Coordinates of C-alpha atoms and ligand atoms in Angstrom, one line a residue:
Chain T
D1 CA -27.2 11.9 -19.9
Q2 CA -24.4 12.6 -22.3
I3 CA -22.8 14.7 -19.6
R4 CA -23.2 11.9 -17.1
E5 CA -21.6 9.4 -19.5
Y6 CA -18.7 11.8 -20.1
A7 CA -18.2 12.5 -16.4
R8 CA -18.2 8.7 -15.6
N9 CA -15.7 8.1 -18.4
I10 CA -13.1 10.6 -17.2
I11 CA -13.6 9.5 -13.6
E12 CA -12.9 5.9 -14.5
K13 CA -9.9 6.9 -16.5
E14 CA -8.4 9.1 -13.8
I15 CA -8.9 6.4 -11.1
Q16 CA -7.3 3.8 -13.4
R17 CA -4.3 6.1 -13.9
H18 CA -4.2 6.7 -10.1
A19 CA -4.4 2.9 -9.5
A20 CA -1.5 2.4 -12.0
D21 CA 1.2 3.7 -9.7
G22 CA -0.3 7.2 -9.8
L23 CA 1.1 8.2 -13.2
G24 CA 0.4 5.2 -15.5
M25 CA 4.0 5.3 -16.7
V26 CA 6.4 2.3 -16.7
D27 CA 9.2 2.8 -14.1
Y28 CA 12.5 1.2 -14.9
A29 CA 14.0 2.1 -11.5
L30 CA 11.2 0.4 -9.4
A31 CA 12.6 -2.0 -6.8
S32 CA 10.0 -4.7 -7.3
G33 CA 10.9 -4.5 -11.0
G34 CA 14.6 -5.0 -10.5
G35 CA 15.9 -1.5 -10.0
K36 CA 18.8 -1.2 -7.4
V37 CA 20.4 1.7 -5.5
M38 CA 24.2 1.2 -6.2
R39 CA 25.6 4.2 -4.3
H40 CA 24.6 7.4 -2.5
S41 CA 26.0 10.2 -0.5
E42 CA 26.2 9.9 3.3
P43 CA 22.9 8.9 4.9
F44 CA 21.4 11.1 7.7
G45 CA 20.9 10.2 11.3
K46 CA 20.4 6.9 13.0
V47 CA 19.3 4.9 10.0
T48 CA 19.1 1.2 10.8
G49 CA 22.4 -0.6 10.3
S50 CA 24.2 2.5 9.1
G51 CA 27.5 1.1 10.4
S52 CA 27.7 -1.1 7.4
W53 CA 27.5 2.0 5.2
L54 CA 30.3 3.8 7.0
T55 CA 32.7 0.8 6.5
N56 CA 31.9 0.4 2.9
R57 CA 31.1 3.6 1.0
N58 CA 30.7 1.8 -2.3
K59 CA 27.7 -0.1 -1.0
A60 CA 24.2 1.2 -0.7
H61 CA 22.4 1.2 2.7
A62 CA 19.8 -1.5 3.2
D63 CA 17.1 1.2 3.6
A64 CA 18.1 3.0 0.4
A65 CA 15.7 0.9 -1.7
K66 CA 12.8 3.0 -0.1
M67 CA 13.6 5.5 -2.9
L68 CA 12.6 2.9 -5.5
R69 CA 9.3 2.0 -3.9
P70 CA 5.8 3.6 -3.8
S71 CA 5.2 5.9 -0.8
F72 CA 1.4 5.8 -0.8
G73 CA 1.2 9.4 0.4
E74 CA 2.8 8.4 3.7
P75 CA 5.3 10.8 5.4
G76 CA 8.5 9.0 6.4
Q77 CA 8.6 6.5 3.5
C78 CA 11.8 8.1 2.3
F79 CA 15.6 7.8 2.5
P80 CA 17.3 10.7 4.3
L81 CA 20.7 11.9 3.1
K82 CA 23.0 14.2 5.1
G83 CA 23.1 17.9 4.3
S84 CA 21.5 19.9 1.5
S85 CA 23.4 18.4 -1.4
G86 CA 24.2 14.9 -2.3
F87 CA 23.6 12.1 -4.8
V88 CA 22.0 8.8 -5.5
Q89 CA 23.1 6.3 -8.2
I90 CA 20.6 3.7 -9.5
K91 CA 21.0 0.6 -11.7
L92 CA 17.9 0.2 -13.8
R93 CA 16.1 -3.1 -14.3
T94 CA 17.3 -3.1 -17.9
A95 CA 19.0 -0.8 -20.5
I96 CA 16.6 1.8 -21.9
I97 CA 16.4 4.9 -24.0
P98 CA 15.5 7.3 -21.2
E99 CA 12.6 9.7 -21.8
A100 CA 11.7 11.2 -18.5
V101 CA 12.4 11.1 -14.7
T102 CA 9.9 11.6 -11.9
L103 CA 10.9 12.9 -8.5
E104 CA 8.3 12.5 -5.8
H105 CA 8.2 14.0 -2.3
V106 CA 5.4 13.6 0.3
A107 CA 2.1 15.4 -0.5
K108 CA 1.8 18.9 1.0
S109 CA -1.5 18.1 2.8
V110 CA -0.1 15.3 5.0
A111 CA 3.5 16.5 5.4
Y112 CA 4.9 17.7 8.8
D113 CA 7.6 19.8 7.2
R114 CA 8.8 19.9 3.6
S115 CA 12.1 21.7 4.1
S116 CA 13.9 18.4 3.4
A117 CA 12.6 18.2 -0.2
P118 CA 15.3 18.4 -2.9
K119 CA 15.4 21.6 -4.9
H120 CA 17.9 22.0 -7.7
C121 CA 18.6 18.7 -9.4
R122 CA 20.4 17.2 -12.3
V123 CA 20.1 13.6 -13.6
S124 CA 22.7 11.9 -15.7
G125 CA 22.8 8.5 -17.3
W126 CA 25.2 6.0 -18.8
L127 CA 25.6 2.3 -19.8
Q128 CA 27.4 0.5 -17.0
G129 CA 26.9 -3.0 -18.3
Q130 CA 28.2 -5.9 -16.2
D131 CA 31.3 -4.0 -15.1
L132 CA 30.4 -3.7 -11.4
T133 CA 34.0 -4.1 -10.1
N134 CA 34.3 -0.3 -10.1
P135 CA 31.1 1.4 -9.4
V136 CA 32.7 4.8 -9.7
I137 CA 32.6 5.7 -13.4
D138 CA 34.4 8.1 -15.7
T139 CA 32.4 11.3 -15.7
E140 CA 33.1 11.5 -19.4
K141 CA 30.8 8.5 -19.9
M142 CA 27.9 10.4 -18.3
F143 CA 25.2 12.0 -20.4
L144 CA 23.1 14.8 -18.9
L145 CA 19.5 13.7 -19.1
T146 CA 17.8 16.7 -17.4
E147 CA 18.2 19.5 -14.9
F148 CA 15.2 20.7 -12.9
T149 CA 13.9 22.4 -9.8
Y150 CA 11.5 20.5 -7.6
D151 CA 8.6 22.9 -6.9
L152 CA 6.7 22.6 -3.6
D153 CA 3.6 24.2 -5.0
K154 CA 3.1 21.6 -7.7
S155 CA 1.8 18.0 -7.3
S156 CA 4.0 15.7 -5.2
A157 CA 5.2 13.5 -8.1
Q158 CA 6.8 15.8 -10.7
T159 CA 7.9 14.4 -14.1
F160 CA 10.7 16.0 -16.1
N161 CA 11.4 15.1 -19.8
V162 CA 14.9 14.2 -20.9
L163 CA 16.3 17.3 -22.6
D164 CA 17.1 15.6 -25.9
S165 CA 15.7 12.1 -25.9
E166 CA 16.6 11.5 -29.6
A167 CA 20.3 12.1 -28.8
S168 CA 20.3 10.1 -25.6
P169 CA 22.5 7.0 -25.5
V170 CA 21.0 3.7 -24.2
V171 CA 21.6 3.8 -20.4
D172 CA 21.2 1.2 -17.6
T173 CA 22.4 3.5 -14.7
I174 CA 21.3 6.9 -13.7
R175 CA 22.6 9.4 -11.1
L176 CA 20.6 12.1 -9.4
D177 CA 22.6 15.0 -8.0
F178 CA 20.8 17.5 -5.8
T179 CA 22.7 20.8 -5.1
S180 CA 20.2 22.4 -2.8
N181 CA 17.0 21.6 -0.8
H182 CA 14.0 23.5 0.4
G183 CA 15.5 24.8 3.7
S184 CA 16.7 22.0 5.9
S185 CA 20.4 22.4 6.8
S186 CA 20.6 18.9 8.3
H187 CA 19.2 16.5 5.7
T188 CA 17.4 16.0 2.4
C189 CA 14.8 13.3 1.9
I190 CA 14.3 11.3 -1.3
Y191 CA 10.8 9.8 -1.3
R192 CA 10.9 8.2 -4.8
L193 CA 12.8 8.5 -8.0
R194 CA 11.4 6.9 -11.2
V195 CA 12.9 6.5 -14.6
H196 CA 10.8 6.3 -17.7
G197 CA 11.7 5.4 -21.3
K198 CA 11.6 2.6 -23.9
E199 CA 13.5 -0.6 -24.3
P200 CA 15.7 -0.6 -27.5
N201 CA 15.2 -3.6 -29.7
S202 CA 17.7 -6.4 -29.0
V203 CA 19.6 -6.0 -32.3
S204 CA 20.5 -2.4 -31.8
M205 CA 21.5 -3.2 -28.2
M206 CA 24.0 -5.8 -29.3
A207 CA 25.6 -3.3 -31.6
M208 CA 25.8 -0.7 -28.9
Q209 CA 27.3 -3.0 -26.3
S210 CA 29.9 -4.5 -28.5
Chain G
D1 CA -25.4 23.2 -9.9
Q2 CA -27.4 20.0 -10.2
I3 CA -24.7 18.7 -12.6
R4 CA -22.0 19.6 -10.1
E5 CA -23.8 17.8 -7.4
Y6 CA -24.2 14.8 -9.6
A7 CA -20.5 14.8 -10.7
R8 CA -19.3 15.1 -7.1
N9 CA -21.5 12.2 -6.0
I10 CA -20.3 9.7 -8.6
I11 CA -16.7 10.8 -8.0
E12 CA -17.0 10.1 -4.3
K13 CA -18.6 6.8 -5.0
E14 CA -16.0 5.7 -7.5
I15 CA -13.1 6.7 -5.2
Q16 CA -14.8 4.9 -2.3
R17 CA -15.0 1.8 -4.4
H18 CA -11.4 2.2 -5.5
A19 CA -10.3 2.6 -1.8
A20 CA -12.3 -0.5 -0.9
D21 CA -9.7 -2.9 -2.5
G22 CA -10.5 -1.6 -6.0
L23 CA -13.7 -3.5 -6.5
G24 CA -15.7 -3.1 -3.3
M25 CA -16.3 -6.9 -3.1
V26 CA -15.6 -9.1 -0.1
D27 CA -12.6 -11.5 -0.9
Y28 CA -12.6 -14.8 0.9
A29 CA -9.1 -15.7 -0.4
L30 CA -7.4 -12.6 1.0
A31 CA -4.3 -13.5 3.1
S32 CA -5.0 -10.9 5.8
G33 CA -8.4 -12.3 6.1
G34 CA -7.2 -15.9 6.6
G35 CA -6.9 -17.2 3.0
K36 CA -4.0 -19.6 2.5
V37 CA -2.2 -21.1 -0.5
M38 CA -2.1 -24.9 0.1
R39 CA -0.4 -26.2 -3.1
H40 CA 0.8 -24.9 -6.5
S41 CA 2.7 -26.2 -9.5
E42 CA 6.4 -25.7 -9.7
P43 CA 7.6 -22.2 -9.0
F44 CA 9.8 -20.3 -11.5
G45 CA 13.3 -19.2 -11.0
K46 CA 15.3 -18.3 -8.0
V47 CA 12.4 -17.6 -5.7
T48 CA 13.7 -17.2 -2.1
G49 CA 13.9 -20.5 -0.2
S50 CA 12.7 -22.5 -3.1
G51 CA 14.7 -25.5 -1.8
S52 CA 12.0 -26.1 0.7
W53 CA 9.4 -26.4 -2.0
L54 CA 11.5 -28.9 -4.0
T55 CA 11.8 -31.2 -1.0
N56 CA 8.1 -31.0 -0.1
R57 CA 5.8 -30.7 -3.0
N58 CA 2.7 -30.7 -0.9
K59 CA 3.6 -27.5 0.9
A60 CA 3.3 -24.0 -0.6
H61 CA 6.2 -21.7 -1.1
A62 CA 6.6 -18.9 1.5
D63 CA 6.2 -16.3 -1.3
A64 CA 3.0 -17.9 -2.6
A65 CA 0.9 -15.7 -0.3
K66 CA 1.7 -12.8 -2.6
M67 CA -1.2 -14.1 -4.8
L68 CA -3.6 -13.4 -2.0
R69 CA -2.5 -9.8 -1.3
P70 CA -3.1 -6.5 -3.0
S71 CA -0.6 -5.5 -5.7
F72 CA -1.2 -1.7 -5.6
G73 CA -0.5 -1.5 -9.3
E74 CA 3.1 -2.5 -8.8
P75 CA 4.9 -4.8 -11.2
G76 CA 6.6 -7.7 -9.6
Q77 CA 4.1 -8.2 -6.7
C78 CA 3.2 -11.6 -8.1
F79 CA 4.2 -15.3 -7.7
P80 CA 5.8 -16.8 -10.8
L81 CA 5.1 -20.4 -11.8
K82 CA 7.1 -22.4 -14.2
G83 CA 5.9 -22.8 -17.8
S84 CA 2.7 -21.8 -19.5
S85 CA 0.4 -24.1 -17.6
G86 CA 0.0 -24.9 -13.9
F87 CA -2.2 -24.5 -10.9
V88 CA -2.8 -22.9 -7.5
Q89 CA -4.9 -24.4 -4.7
I90 CA -6.3 -22.0 -2.1
K91 CA -8.0 -22.6 1.3
L92 CA -10.6 -19.9 1.9
R93 CA -11.0 -18.1 5.2
T94 CA -14.3 -19.9 5.7
A95 CA -16.8 -22.0 3.7
I96 CA -18.9 -20.0 1.3
I97 CA -21.4 -20.3 -1.6
P98 CA -19.1 -19.0 -4.3
E99 CA -20.5 -16.4 -6.7
A100 CA -17.5 -15.0 -8.6
V101 CA -13.7 -15.1 -8.9
T102 CA -11.4 -12.2 -9.8
L103 CA -8.0 -12.7 -11.5
E104 CA -5.7 -9.7 -11.5
H105 CA -2.5 -9.0 -13.5
V106 CA -0.4 -5.8 -13.5
A107 CA -1.9 -2.8 -15.2
K108 CA -1.0 -2.4 -18.8
S109 CA 0.4 1.2 -18.4
V110 CA 3.0 0.2 -15.8
A111 CA 4.0 -3.3 -17.0
Y112 CA 7.3 -4.1 -18.5
D113 CA 5.9 -7.1 -20.3
R114 CA 2.6 -8.9 -20.0
S115 CA 3.4 -12.1 -21.8
S116 CA 3.5 -13.9 -18.4
A117 CA -0.2 -13.2 -17.8
P118 CA -2.4 -16.4 -17.6
K119 CA -4.8 -16.8 -20.5
H120 CA -7.2 -19.9 -20.5
C121 CA -8.3 -20.6 -17.0
R122 CA -10.7 -22.8 -15.1
V123 CA -11.6 -22.6 -11.4
S124 CA -13.0 -25.5 -9.4
G125 CA -14.1 -25.7 -5.8
W126 CA -14.9 -28.2 -3.1
L127 CA -15.4 -28.6 0.7
Q128 CA -12.1 -29.8 2.1
G129 CA -13.1 -29.3 5.8
Q130 CA -10.5 -30.2 8.4
D131 CA -9.1 -33.1 6.5
L132 CA -5.6 -31.7 5.7
T133 CA -3.7 -35.0 6.0
N134 CA -4.2 -35.5 2.3
P135 CA -4.1 -32.2 0.4
V136 CA -4.6 -34.0 -2.9
I137 CA -8.3 -34.5 -3.3
D138 CA -10.6 -36.8 -5.4
T139 CA -11.4 -35.0 -8.6
E140 CA -14.9 -36.3 -8.3
K141 CA -15.4 -34.0 -5.3
M142 CA -14.5 -31.0 -7.4
F143 CA -17.2 -28.7 -8.8
L144 CA -16.4 -26.5 -11.8
L145 CA -17.0 -22.9 -10.8
T146 CA -16.0 -21.1 -14.0
E147 CA -13.9 -21.2 -17.2
F148 CA -12.6 -17.9 -18.6
T149 CA -9.9 -16.2 -20.7
Y150 CA -8.0 -13.4 -19.1
D151 CA -8.1 -10.5 -21.6
L152 CA -5.0 -8.2 -21.8
D153 CA -7.2 -5.4 -23.3
K154 CA -9.6 -5.2 -20.4
S155 CA -9.0 -3.7 -16.9
S156 CA -6.3 -5.4 -14.9
A157 CA -8.7 -7.0 -12.3
Q158 CA -11.2 -9.1 -14.2
T159 CA -14.2 -10.7 -12.4
F160 CA -15.9 -13.9 -13.7
N161 CA -19.2 -15.1 -12.3
V162 CA -19.7 -18.7 -11.2
L163 CA -21.5 -20.5 -14.0
D164 CA -24.4 -21.8 -11.8
S165 CA -24.2 -20.2 -8.4
E166 CA -27.5 -21.7 -7.4
A167 CA -26.2 -25.2 -8.0
S168 CA -22.9 -24.7 -6.4
P169 CA -22.0 -26.6 -3.3
V170 CA -20.6 -24.8 -0.2
V171 CA -16.8 -24.7 -0.8
D172 CA -13.8 -23.8 1.4
T173 CA -11.1 -24.6 -1.1
I174 CA -10.7 -23.6 -4.7
R175 CA -8.2 -24.4 -7.4
L176 CA -7.2 -22.3 -10.4
D177 CA -5.8 -24.3 -13.4
F178 CA -4.3 -22.2 -16.2
T179 CA -3.7 -24.1 -19.5
S180 CA -2.0 -21.3 -21.4
N181 CA -0.5 -17.8 -20.9
H182 CA 0.0 -14.7 -23.1
G183 CA 3.2 -15.8 -24.7
S184 CA 6.0 -16.5 -22.2
S185 CA 7.4 -19.9 -22.6
S186 CA 9.3 -19.8 -19.3
H187 CA 6.8 -18.7 -16.7
T188 CA 3.3 -17.5 -15.8
C189 CA 2.8 -14.8 -13.1
I190 CA -0.2 -14.7 -10.8
Y191 CA -0.6 -11.3 -9.3
R192 CA -3.8 -11.9 -7.3
L193 CA -6.7 -14.2 -7.1
R194 CA -9.9 -13.3 -5.2
V195 CA -12.9 -15.4 -4.4
H196 CA -16.3 -13.8 -3.8
G197 CA -19.5 -15.2 -2.5
K198 CA -21.7 -15.4 0.6
E199 CA -21.5 -17.3 3.9
P200 CA -24.2 -19.9 4.3
N201 CA -26.1 -19.7 7.6
S202 CA -24.7 -22.0 10.2
V203 CA -27.7 -24.3 10.3
S204 CA -27.5 -25.3 6.7
M205 CA -23.7 -25.6 7.1
M206 CA -24.1 -28.2 9.8
A207 CA -26.4 -30.2 7.6
M208 CA -24.0 -30.1 4.7
Q209 CA -20.9 -31.1 6.7
S210 CA -22.5 -34.0 8.5
Chain Q
D1 CA -16.7 22.5 -22.2
Q2 CA -17.0 24.6 -19.0
I3 CA -18.7 21.6 -17.4
R4 CA -15.9 19.3 -18.6
E5 CA -13.3 21.5 -17.2
Y6 CA -15.2 21.7 -13.9
A7 CA -15.6 17.9 -13.7
R8 CA -12.0 17.3 -14.5
N9 CA -10.9 19.8 -11.7
I10 CA -12.9 18.2 -9.0
I11 CA -11.9 14.7 -10.1
E12 CA -8.2 15.7 -9.8
K13 CA -8.8 17.3 -6.5
E14 CA -10.6 14.3 -5.1
I15 CA -8.0 11.9 -6.3
Q16 CA -5.2 14.0 -4.9
R17 CA -7.0 14.0 -1.5
H18 CA -7.5 10.2 -1.8
A19 CA -3.8 9.8 -2.6
A20 CA -2.9 12.0 0.4
D21 CA -3.7 9.3 3.0
G22 CA -7.4 9.5 2.1
L23 CA -8.2 12.6 4.0
G24 CA -5.4 15.1 3.1
M25 CA -4.9 15.9 6.8
V26 CA -1.6 15.7 8.8
D27 CA -1.6 12.8 11.2
Y28 CA 0.6 13.2 14.3
A29 CA 0.0 9.6 15.4
L30 CA 1.3 8.0 12.2
A31 CA 3.9 5.3 12.9
S32 CA 6.1 6.3 10.0
G33 CA 6.0 9.8 11.3
G34 CA 7.2 8.9 14.8
G35 CA 3.9 8.0 16.6
K36 CA 4.1 5.2 19.1
V37 CA 1.6 3.0 20.9
M38 CA 2.6 3.2 24.6
R39 CA 0.0 1.0 26.3
H40 CA -3.3 -0.7 25.6
S41 CA -5.8 -3.0 27.2
E42 CA -5.4 -6.8 26.9
P43 CA -4.9 -8.0 23.3
F44 CA -7.3 -10.6 21.8
G45 CA -6.4 -14.1 20.7
K46 CA -3.1 -15.6 19.5
V47 CA -1.5 -12.4 18.5
T48 CA 2.2 -13.1 17.6
G49 CA 4.5 -12.9 20.7
S50 CA 1.6 -12.1 23.0
G51 CA 3.5 -13.7 25.9
S52 CA 5.7 -10.6 26.2
W53 CA 2.6 -8.5 26.7
L54 CA 1.4 -10.7 29.5
T55 CA 4.6 -10.4 31.4
N56 CA 4.9 -6.7 30.9
R57 CA 1.5 -4.9 31.0
N58 CA 3.2 -1.5 30.6
K59 CA 4.6 -2.3 27.2
A60 CA 2.8 -2.3 23.9
H61 CA 2.5 -5.4 21.8
A62 CA 4.8 -5.5 18.7
D63 CA 1.7 -5.6 16.4
A64 CA 0.0 -2.6 18.1
A65 CA 1.7 -0.2 15.7
K66 CA -0.8 -1.5 13.1
M67 CA -3.2 1.0 14.6
L68 CA -1.0 3.8 13.4
R69 CA -0.5 2.6 9.9
P70 CA -2.7 2.9 6.7
S71 CA -5.0 -0.1 6.1
F72 CA -5.5 0.4 2.4
G73 CA -9.0 -0.9 2.7
E74 CA -7.8 -4.4 3.6
P75 CA -9.6 -6.5 6.2
G76 CA -7.4 -7.7 9.0
Q77 CA -5.0 -4.8 9.1
C78 CA -6.0 -4.0 12.6
F79 CA -5.1 -4.7 16.2
P80 CA -7.7 -6.7 18.2
L81 CA -8.3 -6.0 21.8
K82 CA -10.1 -8.4 24.2
G83 CA -13.8 -7.7 25.0
S84 CA -16.1 -4.8 24.0
S85 CA -14.4 -2.2 26.0
G86 CA -10.7 -1.2 26.4
F87 CA -8.2 1.5 25.7
V88 CA -5.2 2.6 23.6
Q89 CA -2.6 5.2 24.7
I90 CA -0.5 6.8 22.0
K91 CA 2.6 9.1 22.1
L92 CA 2.4 11.6 19.2
R93 CA 5.5 12.4 17.1
T94 CA 5.6 15.9 18.7
A95 CA 3.5 18.1 21.0
I96 CA 0.5 19.7 19.3
I97 CA -2.6 21.7 19.9
P98 CA -5.1 18.9 19.0
E99 CA -8.0 19.8 16.6
A100 CA -9.5 16.5 15.6
V101 CA -9.2 12.7 15.7
T102 CA -10.0 10.2 13.0
L103 CA -11.1 6.6 13.8
E104 CA -11.1 4.2 10.9
H105 CA -12.5 0.7 10.5
V106 CA -12.5 -1.5 7.4
A107 CA -14.8 -0.4 4.6
K108 CA -18.3 -2.0 4.6
S109 CA -18.1 -3.4 1.1
V110 CA -15.0 -5.5 1.8
A111 CA -15.6 -6.5 5.4
Y112 CA -16.4 -10.0 6.5
D113 CA -18.1 -8.8 9.7
R114 CA -18.1 -5.4 11.4
S115 CA -19.4 -6.3 14.8
S116 CA -15.8 -5.8 16.1
A117 CA -15.9 -2.0 15.3
P118 CA -15.7 0.3 18.4
K119 CA -18.9 2.2 19.1
H120 CA -18.9 4.7 22.0
C121 CA -15.5 6.3 22.4
R122 CA -13.8 9.1 24.3
V123 CA -10.4 10.6 23.5
S124 CA -8.3 12.4 26.1
G125 CA -4.9 14.1 25.8
W126 CA -2.1 15.4 28.0
L127 CA 1.5 16.5 28.0
Q128 CA 3.6 13.5 29.0
G129 CA 7.0 15.1 28.1
Q130 CA 10.1 13.0 28.7
D131 CA 8.8 11.3 31.8
L132 CA 8.5 7.8 30.6
T133 CA 9.4 6.1 33.9
N134 CA 5.7 5.9 34.9
P135 CA 3.5 5.5 31.8
V136 CA 0.4 5.5 34.0
I137 CA -0.6 9.1 34.5
D138 CA -2.7 11.1 37.0
T139 CA -6.2 11.3 35.6
E140 CA -6.4 14.9 36.7
K141 CA -3.8 15.8 34.0
M142 CA -6.0 14.4 31.3
F143 CA -8.1 16.7 29.1
L144 CA -11.2 15.4 27.4
L145 CA -10.7 16.1 23.6
T146 CA -13.9 14.5 22.2
E147 CA -16.6 11.9 22.8
F148 CA -18.2 10.2 19.8
T149 CA -20.0 7.2 18.4
Y150 CA -18.5 5.4 15.5
D151 CA -21.3 4.9 12.9
L152 CA -21.3 1.8 10.7
D153 CA -23.4 3.6 8.1
K154 CA -21.0 6.4 7.4
S155 CA -17.6 6.3 5.6
S156 CA -14.9 4.1 7.0
A157 CA -12.7 6.9 8.3
Q158 CA -14.7 9.2 10.6
T159 CA -13.2 12.5 11.8
F160 CA -14.4 14.1 15.1
N161 CA -13.4 17.7 16.1
V162 CA -12.0 18.4 19.4
L163 CA -14.8 19.8 21.6
D164 CA -13.1 23.1 22.5
S165 CA -9.8 23.3 20.5
E166 CA -9.2 26.9 21.8
A167 CA -9.2 25.7 25.4
S168 CA -7.1 22.6 24.7
P169 CA -3.7 22.3 26.3
V170 CA -0.7 21.3 24.2
V171 CA -0.6 17.5 24.3
D172 CA 1.9 14.9 23.2
T173 CA 0.0 11.8 24.3
I174 CA -3.6 10.8 23.7
R175 CA -5.8 8.0 25.0
L176 CA -8.8 6.4 23.3
D177 CA -11.2 4.6 25.6
F178 CA -14.0 2.6 23.9
T179 CA -16.9 1.5 26.2
S180 CA -18.8 -0.5 23.7
N181 CA -18.5 -2.0 20.2
H182 CA -20.9 -3.0 17.4
G183 CA -21.8 -6.4 18.8
S184 CA -18.8 -8.7 19.2
S185 CA -18.6 -10.1 22.7
S186 CA -15.1 -11.5 22.2
H187 CA -13.0 -8.6 20.8
T188 CA -12.8 -5.0 19.3
C189 CA -10.6 -4.2 16.4
I190 CA -8.8 -0.9 16.0
Y191 CA -7.9 -0.4 12.3
R192 CA -6.4 3.1 12.6
L193 CA -6.4 6.1 14.9
R194 CA -5.2 9.5 13.6
V195 CA -4.6 12.7 15.5
H196 CA -4.8 16.1 13.8
G197 CA -3.8 19.5 15.0
K198 CA -1.2 22.2 14.7
E199 CA 2.3 22.5 16.2
P200 CA 2.6 25.4 18.7
N201 CA 5.5 27.8 18.0
S202 CA 8.6 26.9 20.0
V203 CA 8.5 30.0 22.3
S204 CA 5.1 29.2 23.7
M205 CA 6.1 25.5 24.0
M206 CA 9.1 26.4 26.2
A207 CA 6.8 28.4 28.5
M208 CA 4.3 25.5 28.8
Q209 CA 6.9 22.9 29.5
S210 CA 8.8 24.9 32.2
Ligands
K301 K1 9.1 5.5 -1.0
K302 K1 -0.1 -9.3 -5.1
K303 K1 -3.9 -0.3 9.9

């Protein structure tokens, strides 16, 4: 009976975690929470309305927001970028002290082919503030949050801690650069990118932004 | 081995329940099942197309149906109403003998802020029938189904039984009134409202409607 | 402690399988993966834009793709066909050696009524290739993959193996014929149809198509 109670408890806890966006961690990049894709490298293939992207390279493609939405374990719910390297730049819903990022690809068991998964990645962050006139920022402002390798043998959503969260500045924008993928020469698919952390209290924020 | 078998059984059962809309209970307010938001108090903020609401207060906002759809543990999949009190009026897919209602807010672990959750609530019901010319009904027709407090420390979907289900009339319309929320002075978010019960047999229905 | 470890392991595995489209099996009919409904018998009721179907019986209804998308345990996320018998013809994302098909209806615990579930079914397959000018094919080209009865007492997603997978030709199109349903005289609802199998290597494909 004690074992039954124990088993039931962890089952309920695990299902609750699963129901809470799979990880049970707040995501400041989530589209429905206010996250926005600001820029990205060249999209792949006949993505709907890609003409608008070609004529305005500083604007994100309409489908790019797929990267900031749950995939529900469905193949194809991703945004494809051309080639085996590229980048994605995301404005968070609010400024945070970043603690971790999660990169998600489609689950192994339902995927047709996972050669388009990103491999070597680095994520940087900075405080963009309201200055949206020039979305291209000084690289000196960028702070390296983490470098990692997405591993096809691990679970589909992989979380990587910020290297030195104590030292991290408050950021409202992050950029994922992938320098390789898992074999596709034509494109790399980003299923979902999440950014975790905590909101600084307003007083310290004022000081930082002034 | 017996323990393994037992553990596997409850796991399968719990996952099945989770897969069945989280609760495994029929929802007569579900949008994809024919439920409709008929009226609501003033929406909050720059909701898309809110102009149409302002010019026609007896019509529901296009986004209001979000309250009758699954949220999948995603912040933002709600309909925001102005202030800390307000109401929502819902036409069910069919007339039922109501047994319980479920109010759902976003899960604690993925929420940015839960001060917009409703707190003190009461749910009433009545039989509106085909008379849609005047969506504002006589309060004397309304039957109190349940009064409750949404508790931020409990699971995100909270089910409340109808006070006296035996005495309840057959209803096809329900109204949720919230008189307070969990701290936000600007708005209250309704993630999802479900209505459970059983369909009366057709003979008894005829008698009631005539 | 050993029991705890064991329990935790199977819970994680079962949740992973649930998160991977419920079954953890690749679906070559999935809409987001490139599957398409090519033809179907007469749709039921006031489906949006059904006029276009009536004037062009060789084209699928815009809503027909619902049959190739996850339902997330939600009633109504199906495509309704007129009567108690009918068919659906699907072009797979790519040519495969078919191994199984899964027919899914809404879960018992959240359904209003399951009399519209298909009952006696047969699934055939063939290689259509690029010849889309005549979507109606010679019946002699069709290969019977499986015959089955959808059982309302079993789990909502039911998988049936191909009768003789070794003997099966490579197929890129399948057709579900249902000859009865679970009681509704007006319509039959298809929630989701999945097709499982393996991709032949390209060399053997070339030989088959030439
Ligand atoms: K996605
Ligand atoms: K919702
Ligand atoms: K579906």
